[in-house]
Coordinates of C-alpha atoms and ligand atoms in Angstrom, one line a residue:
M1 CA -1.6 -18.4 41.6
K2 CA 1.0 -20.6 39.9
T3 CA -1.4 -21.7 37.3
P4 CA -1.7 -19.5 34.2
S5 CA -4.8 -17.4 34.4
I6 CA -5.1 -16.8 30.7
P7 CA -6.4 -19.7 28.6
L8 CA -3.9 -21.0 26.2
F9 CA -4.2 -20.1 22.5
F10 CA -6.4 -17.2 23.4
S11 CA -6.0 -15.7 20.0
L12 CA -7.4 -18.8 18.3
T13 CA -10.5 -18.6 20.6
L14 CA -10.9 -15.0 19.7
L15 CA -10.6 -15.4 16.0
A16 CA -13.0 -18.3 16.0
S17 CA -15.7 -16.2 17.7
S18 CA -15.1 -13.0 15.8
S19 CA -17.4 -12.1 12.9
A20 CA -16.3 -12.0 9.3
S21 CA -16.1 -8.3 9.3
G22 CA -12.4 -7.6 8.9
Y23 CA -9.9 -7.1 11.6
T24 CA -9.9 -8.3 15.2
W25 CA -6.9 -8.0 17.4
P26 CA -4.7 -10.0 17.8
S27 CA -3.8 -10.8 14.2
P28 CA 0.0 -10.7 13.8
Q29 CA -0.2 -11.5 10.1
Y30 CA -2.6 -8.7 9.4
D31 CA -0.5 -6.4 11.5
A32 CA 2.7 -7.3 9.7
L33 CA 1.1 -6.8 6.2
E34 CA -0.7 -3.6 7.3
K35 CA 2.7 -2.3 8.4
L36 CA 4.5 -3.1 5.2
L37 CA 1.7 -1.6 3.1
Y38 CA 1.0 1.6 5.1
E39 CA 4.3 2.3 6.9
G40 CA 6.3 0.6 4.2
T41 CA 8.5 -1.3 6.7
R42 CA 9.1 -4.7 8.1
L43 CA 9.0 -5.4 11.9
D44 CA 12.4 -3.9 12.6
G45 CA 11.8 -0.7 10.7
Q46 CA 13.8 -1.5 7.6
S47 CA 11.9 0.2 4.8
L48 CA 10.7 -1.2 1.4
A49 CA 8.7 1.9 0.6
D50 CA 11.7 4.2 0.9
L51 CA 13.3 2.5 -2.1
T52 CA 10.5 3.9 -4.3
S53 CA 9.1 6.9 -2.4
G54 CA 9.0 10.0 -4.5
C55 CA 9.1 7.7 -7.6
K56 CA 12.9 7.2 -7.2
S57 CA 15.3 6.1 -9.8
R58 CA 18.3 4.0 -9.1
Q59 CA 21.8 5.3 -9.2
G60 CA 23.1 4.4 -12.6
G61 CA 19.6 4.6 -14.1
G62 CA 16.4 2.8 -14.0
N63 CA 13.2 3.7 -12.2
V64 CA 12.5 1.5 -9.2
A65 CA 8.7 1.5 -9.6
A66 CA 9.1 0.6 -13.2
Q67 CA 11.2 -2.3 -12.4
W68 CA 8.9 -3.5 -9.6
L69 CA 5.9 -3.3 -11.9
R70 CA 7.7 -5.1 -14.7
F71 CA 8.8 -7.8 -12.2
A72 CA 5.1 -8.4 -11.2
F73 CA 4.1 -8.6 -14.9
H74 CA 6.8 -11.2 -15.7
D75 CA 5.8 -13.3 -12.6
F76 CA 2.2 -13.1 -13.7
V77 CA 2.2 -13.6 -17.4
T78 CA 3.2 -17.2 -17.5
R79 CA 0.0 -18.1 -15.6
D80 CA -2.4 -20.7 -17.0
A81 CA -5.7 -19.5 -15.6
A82 CA -7.7 -22.5 -16.7
A83 CA -5.3 -25.0 -15.2
G84 CA -5.0 -22.8 -12.1
T85 CA -1.2 -22.7 -12.2
G86 CA 1.3 -19.9 -12.2
G87 CA 0.6 -16.2 -11.9
I88 CA 1.8 -14.1 -9.0
D89 CA 3.6 -16.8 -7.1
A90 CA 7.2 -15.6 -7.0
S91 CA 8.4 -18.3 -9.4
L92 CA 10.2 -15.5 -11.1
F93 CA 12.9 -15.7 -8.4
Y94 CA 13.9 -19.0 -10.0
E95 CA 13.7 -17.7 -13.6
L96 CA 16.0 -14.7 -13.6
D97 CA 18.7 -16.4 -15.7
R98 CA 16.3 -16.8 -18.6
A99 CA 16.7 -14.7 -21.7
E100 CA 13.0 -13.6 -21.4
N101 CA 13.8 -11.9 -18.1
P102 CA 16.7 -9.7 -18.9
G103 CA 18.1 -6.8 -17.0
T104 CA 19.7 -5.7 -13.7
G105 CA 16.4 -4.2 -12.8
M106 CA 15.1 -7.7 -12.3
T107 CA 17.9 -9.0 -10.1
A108 CA 18.0 -5.7 -8.1
T109 CA 14.3 -6.1 -7.4
A110 CA 14.6 -9.7 -6.3
A111 CA 17.4 -8.8 -3.9
E112 CA 15.3 -6.0 -2.4
Y113 CA 12.2 -8.2 -2.1
L114 CA 14.0 -11.1 -0.4
L115 CA 14.5 -9.0 2.7
F116 CA 10.8 -8.5 3.2
A117 CA 9.4 -12.0 3.1
S118 CA 8.9 -13.5 6.5
K119 CA 6.9 -16.0 8.4
Y120 CA 3.8 -14.0 7.7
I121 CA 4.5 -12.4 4.4
S122 CA 5.1 -14.5 1.3
R123 CA 7.5 -13.4 -1.4
A124 CA 4.5 -13.4 -3.8
D125 CA 2.7 -10.9 -1.5
V126 CA 5.8 -8.8 -1.4
V127 CA 5.8 -8.8 -5.3
A128 CA 2.2 -7.5 -5.2
I129 CA 2.9 -4.9 -2.4
G130 CA 6.0 -3.7 -4.2
A131 CA 4.0 -3.1 -7.4
T132 CA 1.4 -1.3 -5.4
L133 CA 3.9 0.9 -3.6
G134 CA 5.7 1.6 -6.8
V135 CA 2.6 2.6 -8.9
T136 CA 1.3 4.8 -6.1
S137 CA 4.7 6.5 -5.5
C138 CA 4.7 7.6 -9.2
G139 CA 1.1 9.0 -9.1
G140 CA -1.1 6.0 -9.8
L141 CA -4.1 5.0 -7.7
N142 CA -3.7 2.7 -4.7
I143 CA -4.4 -0.9 -5.7
P144 CA -6.5 -2.7 -3.1
F145 CA -4.3 -5.3 -1.5
R146 CA -5.5 -8.7 -0.4
W147 CA -3.0 -11.2 0.9
G148 CA -2.6 -15.0 0.9
R149 CA -0.4 -15.6 -2.2
I150 CA 1.6 -18.8 -2.1
D151 CA 5.2 -19.0 -3.1
A152 CA 6.4 -21.4 -5.8
T153 CA 9.4 -23.4 -4.7
T154 CA 10.8 -23.9 -8.1
D155 CA 10.7 -22.4 -11.6
G156 CA 7.6 -22.4 -13.8
P157 CA 7.0 -22.5 -17.5
Y158 CA 8.6 -20.2 -20.0
G159 CA 6.4 -17.8 -22.0
V160 CA 7.1 -14.1 -21.2
P161 CA 6.0 -12.2 -24.4
E162 CA 8.9 -11.2 -26.7
I163 CA 8.9 -8.1 -28.8
D164 CA 9.3 -9.9 -32.0
Q165 CA 6.2 -12.1 -31.5
S166 CA 3.0 -11.7 -33.5
I167 CA -0.1 -10.1 -32.1
A168 CA -1.8 -13.5 -32.3
T169 CA 0.9 -15.0 -30.0
H170 CA 0.5 -12.1 -27.5
T171 CA -3.3 -12.3 -27.5
Q172 CA -3.1 -16.0 -26.9
R173 CA -0.5 -15.6 -24.1
F174 CA -2.6 -13.0 -22.3
G175 CA -5.7 -15.1 -22.9
T176 CA -4.1 -18.1 -21.2
A177 CA -3.1 -15.9 -18.3
G178 CA -6.8 -14.9 -17.9
L179 CA -6.9 -11.5 -19.7
S180 CA -9.1 -10.5 -22.7
P181 CA -7.6 -8.7 -25.7
T182 CA -9.0 -5.4 -24.3
E183 CA -7.4 -6.0 -20.9
M184 CA -4.1 -6.8 -22.7
I185 CA -4.2 -3.4 -24.4
L186 CA -5.0 -1.6 -21.1
L187 CA -2.4 -3.5 -19.1
V188 CA 0.3 -2.7 -21.5
G189 CA -0.8 0.9 -21.7
C190 CA -0.8 1.1 -17.9
G191 CA 2.6 -0.7 -17.6
H192 CA 4.4 1.2 -20.3
T193 CA 3.8 4.6 -18.7
L194 CA 6.7 4.0 -16.4
G195 CA 10.3 3.5 -17.4
G196 CA 11.5 2.6 -20.8
V197 CA 13.7 0.3 -22.9
H198 CA 17.3 -0.1 -21.9
S199 CA 20.0 -0.3 -24.6
A200 CA 21.8 -2.7 -22.2
N201 CA 18.9 -5.2 -22.6
F202 CA 17.5 -4.4 -26.1
P203 CA 20.4 -3.0 -28.1
N204 CA 18.4 -3.8 -31.3
V205 CA 15.7 -1.4 -30.2
V206 CA 17.7 1.3 -28.4
P207 CA 21.2 1.6 -29.8
P208 CA 23.9 1.7 -27.1
S209 CA 26.0 4.9 -26.9
G210 CA 29.2 5.6 -25.1
G211 CA 29.3 2.3 -23.2
Q212 CA 26.4 3.5 -21.0
D213 CA 23.0 2.1 -20.6
V214 CA 20.7 4.4 -22.6
I215 CA 17.1 4.4 -21.4
Q216 CA 14.5 5.5 -23.9
Q217 CA 11.3 6.3 -22.0
F218 CA 8.0 5.1 -23.2
D219 CA 6.5 8.6 -23.0
T220 CA 7.4 12.3 -22.5
T221 CA 6.2 12.4 -18.9
G222 CA 8.9 9.8 -18.1
N223 CA 8.2 8.0 -14.8
K224 CA 4.9 9.7 -14.1
F225 CA 2.2 7.1 -13.8
D226 CA -0.3 8.6 -16.2
Y227 CA -1.8 7.8 -19.6
T228 CA 0.5 9.9 -21.7
V229 CA 1.9 6.9 -23.5
A230 CA -1.6 6.3 -24.9
L231 CA -2.2 9.9 -25.7
E232 CA 1.0 10.2 -27.6
Y233 CA 0.4 7.0 -29.4
L234 CA -3.1 8.2 -30.5
A235 CA -1.7 11.6 -31.5
G236 CA 1.0 10.0 -33.6
T237 CA 3.7 11.8 -31.6
T238 CA 5.0 8.9 -29.6
K239 CA 8.6 8.2 -29.0
N240 CA 7.8 4.8 -27.4
P241 CA 10.6 2.6 -28.7
L242 CA 8.3 -0.4 -28.9
V243 CA 6.2 1.7 -31.4
T244 CA 9.0 3.4 -33.3
A245 CA 11.8 0.8 -33.4
A246 CA 13.6 0.9 -36.7
N247 CA 13.0 -2.8 -37.2
V248 CA 9.2 -3.1 -37.7
T249 CA 9.3 -6.7 -36.2
L250 CA 10.2 -5.3 -32.8
R251 CA 7.3 -2.9 -32.6
S252 CA 5.2 -4.9 -30.2
D253 CA 3.4 -2.0 -28.6
A254 CA 2.4 -0.7 -32.0
R255 CA 0.8 -4.1 -32.8
I256 CA -0.9 -4.3 -29.4
F257 CA -2.2 -0.7 -29.2
G258 CA -3.4 -0.9 -32.8
S259 CA -4.9 -4.3 -32.6
D260 CA -8.4 -2.9 -32.3
G261 CA -7.8 0.2 -34.4
G262 CA -7.1 2.2 -31.2
A263 CA -10.7 1.9 -29.9
T264 CA -9.7 0.7 -26.4
L265 CA -7.1 3.4 -25.9
R266 CA -9.4 6.2 -27.2
K267 CA -11.9 5.2 -24.6
F268 CA -9.1 4.8 -22.0
V269 CA -7.9 8.4 -22.4
L270 CA -11.3 10.2 -22.2
T271 CA -10.7 11.5 -18.7
P272 CA -7.6 11.2 -16.4
S273 CA -9.7 9.8 -13.6
Q274 CA -11.2 7.2 -15.8
A275 CA -7.8 6.2 -17.1
Q276 CA -6.4 5.9 -13.6
A277 CA -9.5 3.8 -12.6
S278 CA -9.0 1.5 -15.6
C279 CA -5.4 1.0 -14.6
R280 CA -6.4 0.2 -11.1
T281 CA -8.9 -2.4 -12.3
V282 CA -6.6 -4.2 -14.7
L283 CA -3.6 -4.1 -12.3
T284 CA -5.7 -5.5 -9.6
K285 CA -6.6 -8.3 -11.9
M286 CA -3.0 -8.9 -12.7
L287 CA -1.9 -8.9 -9.0
E288 CA -4.7 -11.3 -8.1
G289 CA -3.9 -13.6 -11.0
V290 CA -2.7 -16.5 -8.7
P291 CA -2.6 -20.3 -8.5
K292 CA -5.9 -21.9 -7.8
D293 CA -5.0 -23.0 -4.2
T294 CA -4.6 -19.4 -3.1
V295 CA -7.2 -18.2 -0.5
F296 CA -7.3 -14.5 -0.5
T297 CA -8.2 -12.7 2.7
E298 CA -10.0 -9.5 3.1
T299 CA -8.5 -6.3 1.7
I300 CA -6.0 -4.8 4.1
E301 CA -7.3 -1.5 5.3
I302 CA -5.4 1.1 7.2
L303 CA -6.1 0.6 10.9
P304 CA -7.3 3.9 12.5
A305 CA -6.2 2.7 15.9
K306 CA -3.6 0.0 16.0
V307 CA -2.1 -1.6 19.1
I308 CA 1.5 -2.4 18.6
D309 CA 3.7 -4.9 20.3
P310 CA 2.2 -5.1 23.8
K311 CA 4.4 -7.1 26.1
L312 CA 5.9 -7.6 29.5
T313 CA 9.7 -7.1 29.3
V314 CA 12.6 -6.0 31.4
E315 CA 14.2 -2.6 31.1
N316 CA 16.9 -1.2 33.4
G317 CA 16.4 -4.1 35.8
H318 CA 12.7 -3.6 36.2
L319 CA 9.7 -5.6 34.9
I320 CA 7.6 -3.3 32.7
F321 CA 4.6 -3.5 30.5
Q322 CA 5.0 -1.8 27.2
A323 CA 2.4 -1.2 24.5
D324 CA 2.0 1.4 21.7
L325 CA -1.1 2.9 20.2
R326 CA -0.8 4.1 16.7
L327 CA -3.5 6.6 15.5
T328 CA -4.1 7.9 12.0
Q329 CA -4.1 11.6 11.4
A330 CA -5.4 13.3 8.3
I331 CA -2.7 15.0 6.3
G332 CA -2.9 18.7 6.7
S333 CA -4.1 18.4 10.3
N334 CA -2.3 18.0 13.6
A335 CA -3.4 16.1 16.7
P336 CA -4.6 18.7 19.2
S337 CA -1.7 19.8 21.4
S338 CA -4.0 19.2 24.4
R339 CA -4.5 15.6 23.5
I340 CA -4.2 13.1 26.4
V341 CA -3.7 9.5 25.6
T342 CA -4.2 7.0 28.4
M343 CA -3.8 3.3 28.8
S344 CA -5.9 1.5 31.4
W345 CA -5.4 -2.1 32.5
C346 CA -6.4 -4.7 34.9
D347 CA -4.2 -7.1 36.8
A348 CA -4.0 -10.7 35.6
R349 CA -3.1 -12.1 39.0
G350 CA -3.7 -11.4 42.6
S351 CA -6.7 -10.1 44.4
A352 CA -7.6 -7.5 41.8
A353 CA -7.3 -9.8 38.8
N354 CA -9.8 -9.8 36.0
C355 CA -10.9 -6.2 36.6
T356 CA -12.4 -7.2 39.9
G357 CA -10.5 -4.5 41.8
T358 CA -8.7 -1.3 41.2
M359 CA -7.8 -0.5 37.6
N360 CA -4.6 1.0 36.7
T361 CA -4.0 4.0 34.3
A362 CA -1.0 5.7 32.8
R363 CA -0.4 8.5 30.4
A364 CA 1.6 8.0 27.2
A365 CA 5.3 8.4 27.9
A366 CA 6.4 9.3 24.4
T367 CA 5.0 10.3 21.0
S368 CA 6.5 9.5 17.7
Q369 CA 5.6 9.5 14.0
P370 CA 6.2 6.2 12.2
P371 CA 6.8 6.5 8.5
S372 CA 3.9 6.8 6.1
S373 CA 4.2 4.8 2.8
P374 CA 3.0 6.3 -0.5
V375 CA -0.1 4.2 -0.1
A376 CA -0.9 5.7 3.4
L377 CA -0.2 9.2 2.0
Q378 CA -2.5 8.7 -0.9
E379 CA -5.2 7.6 1.5
G380 CA -4.6 10.9 3.2
Y381 CA -3.0 9.8 6.5
Y382 CA 0.1 9.9 8.5
F383 CA 0.6 8.4 12.0
N384 CA 1.0 9.5 15.5
Q385 CA 2.2 6.7 17.9
Y386 CA 1.9 6.9 21.6
S387 CA 4.2 4.7 23.7
F388 CA 3.4 3.4 27.2
R389 CA 6.1 2.0 29.5
V390 CA 4.7 1.2 33.0
P391 CA 6.3 -0.7 35.8
V392 CA 4.4 -3.8 36.9
S393 CA 4.9 -6.5 39.5
S394 CA 4.9 -10.1 38.5
T395 CA 2.4 -10.9 41.3
Q396 CA -0.2 -8.7 39.6
S397 CA 1.0 -8.8 36.0
V398 CA -1.2 -7.4 33.2
G399 CA -4.5 -8.9 31.9
S400 CA -6.8 -6.7 29.9
F401 CA -5.9 -3.3 28.7
W402 CA -7.5 -0.5 26.6
F403 CA -6.9 3.1 25.6
T404 CA -8.6 6.4 25.9
V405 CA -7.9 9.5 23.8
K406 CA -9.1 12.8 25.1
D407 CA -9.1 15.7 22.6
G408 CA -10.5 18.6 24.5
A409 CA -14.1 17.8 25.3
S410 CA -14.3 14.7 23.1
T411 CA -13.2 11.3 24.3
S412 CA -12.6 8.2 22.3
T413 CA -12.0 4.8 23.8
Y414 CA -10.3 1.9 22.0
T415 CA -11.5 -1.4 23.5
N416 CA -10.9 -3.9 20.6
G417 CA -14.6 -3.8 19.8
G418 CA -15.5 -4.3 23.4
A419 CA -13.5 -7.5 23.9
L420 CA -10.5 -5.5 25.3
Y421 CA -6.9 -6.2 24.4
K422 CA -5.4 -9.0 26.4
L423 CA -1.9 -10.1 27.2
E424 CA -2.0 -13.7 26.1
Q425 CA 0.3 -15.2 28.6
D426 CA 2.9 -14.0 31.0
N427 CA 4.8 -17.1 31.8
I428 CA 7.5 -16.4 29.3
I429 CA 8.6 -12.9 28.2
F430 CA 11.3 -11.5 26.0
T431 CA 13.8 -8.7 26.5
P432 CA 15.0 -7.2 23.3
R433 CA 17.5 -5.0 25.1
L434 CA 19.5 -7.9 26.2
I435 CA 20.2 -9.1 22.7
E436 CA 23.9 -8.9 22.0
S437 CA 25.4 -9.4 18.6
S438 CA 29.0 -10.3 18.5
N439 CA 30.0 -8.0 15.7
T440 CA 28.4 -4.8 16.8
G441 CA 28.4 -5.3 20.5
S442 CA 25.3 -3.2 20.7
H443 CA 22.5 -4.0 23.0
G444 CA 20.0 -4.2 20.2
H445 CA 16.7 -2.4 20.0
H446 CA 16.7 -4.1 16.6
R447 CA 15.3 -7.5 16.2
G448 CA 18.0 -8.5 13.8
P449 CA 21.6 -7.5 14.2
R450 CA 23.1 -5.3 11.6
G451 CA 26.5 -5.2 9.9
S452 CA 27.9 -7.6 7.4
G453 CA 29.1 -11.1 7.3
G454 CA 28.0 -14.1 9.4
F455 CA 28.2 -13.8 13.1
Q456 CA 26.5 -14.9 16.2
T457 CA 23.6 -13.4 18.0
S458 CA 23.7 -14.2 21.7
S459 CA 20.3 -13.7 23.2
G460 CA 20.4 -13.6 26.9
S461 CA 16.9 -12.4 26.8
H462 CA 14.3 -15.0 27.4
E463 CA 12.7 -15.0 30.8
I464 CA 10.5 -17.4 32.6
R465 CA 8.5 -16.8 35.7
S466 CA 10.7 -17.9 38.6
E467 CA 8.2 -20.3 40.1
L468 CA 7.9 -22.3 36.9
F469 CA 10.2 -25.1 35.9
P470 CA 10.1 -25.6 32.1
S471 CA 11.1 -28.9 30.7
E472 CA 12.3 -27.1 27.5
V473 CA 13.0 -23.6 26.4
F474 CA 13.7 -22.9 22.7
V475 CA 13.7 -20.4 19.9
D476 CA 12.3 -21.0 16.4
S477 CA 14.0 -18.6 14.2
I478 CA 13.6 -17.7 10.5
E479 CA 16.3 -15.9 8.6
V480 CA 15.5 -14.2 5.3
A481 CA 16.7 -16.2 2.3
K482 CA 20.2 -15.2 1.0
S483 CA 19.6 -16.1 -2.6
N484 CA 16.7 -16.2 -5.0
T485 CA 16.6 -19.9 -5.1
Q486 CA 17.0 -20.5 -1.4
L487 CA 14.0 -20.5 1.0
P488 CA 14.1 -18.7 4.3
V489 CA 16.4 -20.6 6.7
K490 CA 14.6 -22.0 9.7
S491 CA 16.3 -23.3 12.8
T492 CA 15.6 -24.2 16.4
T493 CA 17.9 -23.3 19.2
T494 CA 17.6 -24.7 22.8
L495 CA 18.1 -22.2 25.6
S496 CA 19.5 -22.9 29.0
P497 CA 19.3 -21.0 32.3
S498 CA 21.6 -18.0 32.2
Q499 CA 24.6 -18.2 34.5
S500 CA 25.3 -14.5 34.3
I501 CA 22.0 -12.7 34.4
K502 CA 20.3 -12.5 37.7
P503 CA 16.5 -12.9 38.1
V504 CA 14.6 -9.7 37.7
G505 CA 11.0 -8.9 38.7
G506 CA 10.1 -12.5 39.3
Y507 CA 11.6 -13.8 36.1
K508 CA 14.7 -15.9 35.6
F509 CA 16.6 -15.8 32.4
Y510 CA 17.4 -18.3 29.7
S511 CA 19.9 -17.7 27.0
G512 CA 21.4 -19.2 23.9
T513 CA 23.2 -18.3 20.7
I514 CA 21.6 -18.0 17.3
Q515 CA 23.8 -18.1 14.3
A516 CA 22.4 -15.3 12.1
D517 CA 23.2 -13.4 9.0
T518 CA 22.7 -9.6 9.1
S519 CA 19.8 -9.3 6.7
G520 CA 16.9 -10.1 8.9
L521 CA 15.8 -12.6 11.5
T522 CA 12.5 -13.1 13.2
F523 CA 11.8 -15.6 15.9
D524 CA 9.3 -17.2 18.3
I525 CA 10.4 -18.2 21.8
S526 CA 8.7 -21.0 23.6
A527 CA 8.7 -22.8 26.9
V528 CA 7.2 -26.1 27.7
I529 CA 5.8 -26.0 31.2
G530 CA 3.8 -28.8 32.7
G531 CA 3.3 -30.2 29.2
V532 CA 1.9 -27.0 27.9
T533 CA 3.8 -24.9 25.4
Y534 CA 3.8 -21.1 25.9
T535 CA 5.1 -18.9 23.0
E536 CA 6.0 -15.3 22.5
E537 CA 5.6 -15.0 18.7
Y538 CA 7.1 -13.1 15.8
L539 CA 9.8 -11.1 17.6
Ligands
HEM601 C1 3.4 -8.1 -24.9 C2 3.6 -7.5 -23.8 C3 4.8 -6.8 -23.4 C4 6.0 -6.8 -24.0 C5 6.5 -7.5 -25.2 C6 6.9 -5.9 -23.2 C7 8.2 -5.6 -23.5 C8 9.0 -4.8 -22.8 C9 10.3 -4.5 -23.0 C10 11.1 -5.0 -24.2 C11 10.8 -3.6 -22.1 C12 12.2 -3.0 -21.9 C13 12.9 -3.7 -20.8 C14 14.3 -3.3 -20.6 O1 14.9 -2.7 -21.5 O2 14.8 -3.6 -19.5 C15 9.7 -3.4 -21.2 C16 9.8 -2.5 -20.1 C17 8.7 -2.4 -19.2 N1 7.6 -3.1 -19.2 FE1 6.9 -4.2 -20.7 N2 6.2 -5.5 -22.1 C18 4.9 -6.0 -22.2 C19 3.9 -5.8 -21.3 C20 4.0 -5.2 -20.1 C21 3.0 -5.1 -19.1 C22 1.6 -5.7 -19.2 C23 3.5 -4.4 -18.1 C24 2.9 -4.0 -16.7 C25 1.7 -4.0 -16.4 C26 4.8 -4.0 -18.4 C27 5.7 -3.2 -17.7 C28 6.9 -2.7 -18.1 C29 7.6 -1.7 -17.4 C30 7.2 -0.9 -16.2 C31 8.8 -1.5 -18.1 C32 9.9 -0.5 -17.8 C33 11.0 -1.2 -17.1 C34 12.2 -0.3 -16.9 O3 12.2 0.9 -17.1 O4 13.3 -0.8 -16.4 N3 5.1 -4.5 -19.7 N4 8.6 -4.1 -21.6
NAG602 C1 14.4 -7.5 -37.2 O1 14.2 -8.3 -36.0 C2 14.0 -9.7 -36.3 C3 13.7 -10.4 -34.9 O2 14.7 -10.2 -34.0 C4 15.2 -10.3 -37.0 O3 14.9 -11.6 -37.3 C5 15.4 -9.5 -38.2 O4 16.6 -10.0 -38.8 C6 15.6 -8.0 -38.0 N1 15.6 -7.3 -39.2 C7 16.6 -6.4 -39.5 C8 16.6 -5.8 -40.8 O5 17.5 -6.2 -38.7
NAG603 C1 -9.4 -14.6 36.9 O1 -9.9 -15.4 35.7 C2 -9.2 -16.6 35.6 C3 -9.6 -17.3 34.3 O2 -10.9 -17.0 34.0 C4 -9.5 -17.4 36.9 O3 -8.8 -18.7 36.8 C5 -9.0 -16.7 38.1 O4 -9.4 -17.4 39.3 C6 -9.7 -15.3 38.2 N1 -9.1 -14.6 39.3 C7 -9.8 -13.8 40.1 C8 -9.1 -13.2 41.3 O5 -11.0 -13.7 39.9

């Protein structure tokens, strides 16, 4: 009974034996990206999508989605497709002091994005997700998202197109980045439907007035993601400052849109749905213009039934098993009020282990609705989440578990494609409620402490089965980067047996102090027991 009953690295075994068809639980990276794309949040609930939802503009001017899309373009456009270098690689974070990347929109975007990169989500993937969330929030089509972009660790070549350059220079620049002249016209048409030109950044195009940043929009529908900028160009009614600038040399959009006599744009505007589809195609190509070492994964699809954060933990002095099941619900419909959601599980230890004896069941203890990002809403879904909190004993523990949803006469079961969900190990568990942070004093439900300034997080919260004697207990933590040119800060902290917290439910506590900033921390906790390392990951 003292030997672990679950093979180590169970997840690796599962992944190796799973077919190529998409998602198999567990996949913490898929889960994290799916959450950022469809709920719009990182692990602790902090929201990226909220910054742009409803096609928001910033206080003091500037549309968020426009800035996020422009950010992606500037990161992309210095790509050398033939050499396989550059593209969406987040090198722009190191290039924001360049004259070719002007504007507070750029620096604001970088500051927002930094908070959402993590162990599993590269900055470059955040750049792509941001552009996707932004476009969708303003009425564009969802752009299929695949992940795997690799972050540059230093700046890349110059070469963002300038408004006074010739059409030949622009065609060549886009060509080197991997886009044809037609794709160049479409991409500019799809980009310059959001936002406009700021007098603060281009006073020679938009004259400043009254000391304020004047934004002259590219089209009369403002920040709606549509094709009005092309329609108005073709109709000769455009107010696009890059077509109408007093100084002819600065009319870069006029040169680009007119470079084939308007043929591409005339085709583009034939129907709204065709225009949107063209934008999706060319924006996908931009967001997937990446360095050659990138290995893209499958497209992240919304998970109709997602198991969230299953774990053994301690609450109110009791050992409990907690797990959540998140279900999609079509917008305009409600889950039946009679719905009964049940979790079933088998013991991992003792006489009834491995589903050889009585199984256990419990009804959901609470229902909540996690946020839906603009991308989820466009796909027609919101979420209902069912939370389970059941007492367990450490002599029985939890092995396999699965879910049943009964809607009147119809019953659905969620069994992870038959493999069942499985708790990977129970030798070491984590208790978020025992996190204390020295500046808020709160017993955090949050993974990262909040507030401002540097302070300590004291985590009296790592528990080891009492009968085990680890040779080492430690936390590997990753803090989000605090500046554009800094990488996330990694550190390892050794934990020692807690003097103050008494054993609970067959677990003894280890604690330690992690120096942490306020902006975001994720960590893995590990214990080495009999030469084997057990880890609770990505907390
Ligand atoms: C030759 C190509 C291009 C040139 C010369 C160019 C130039 C410019 C300039 C001068 C601005 C005004 C920026 C400011 O005042 O802060 C601007 C804004 C913008 N550009 Fe481009 N652009 C080009 C292509 C693109 C492409 C391909 C996209 C996206 C796919 C794009 C997306 C945007 C967006 C969304 C804005 C609005 C930003 C805001 O409102 O803050 N641009 N562009
Ligand atoms: C027009 O812009 C170009 C490029 O910035 C500049 O060299 C030229 O002097 C400008 N012309 C006028 C009349 O301002
Ligand atoms: C349960 O399965 C584990 C691993 O396959 C095994 O070591 C253990 O003996 C089993 N327990 C029972 C009671 O069958």
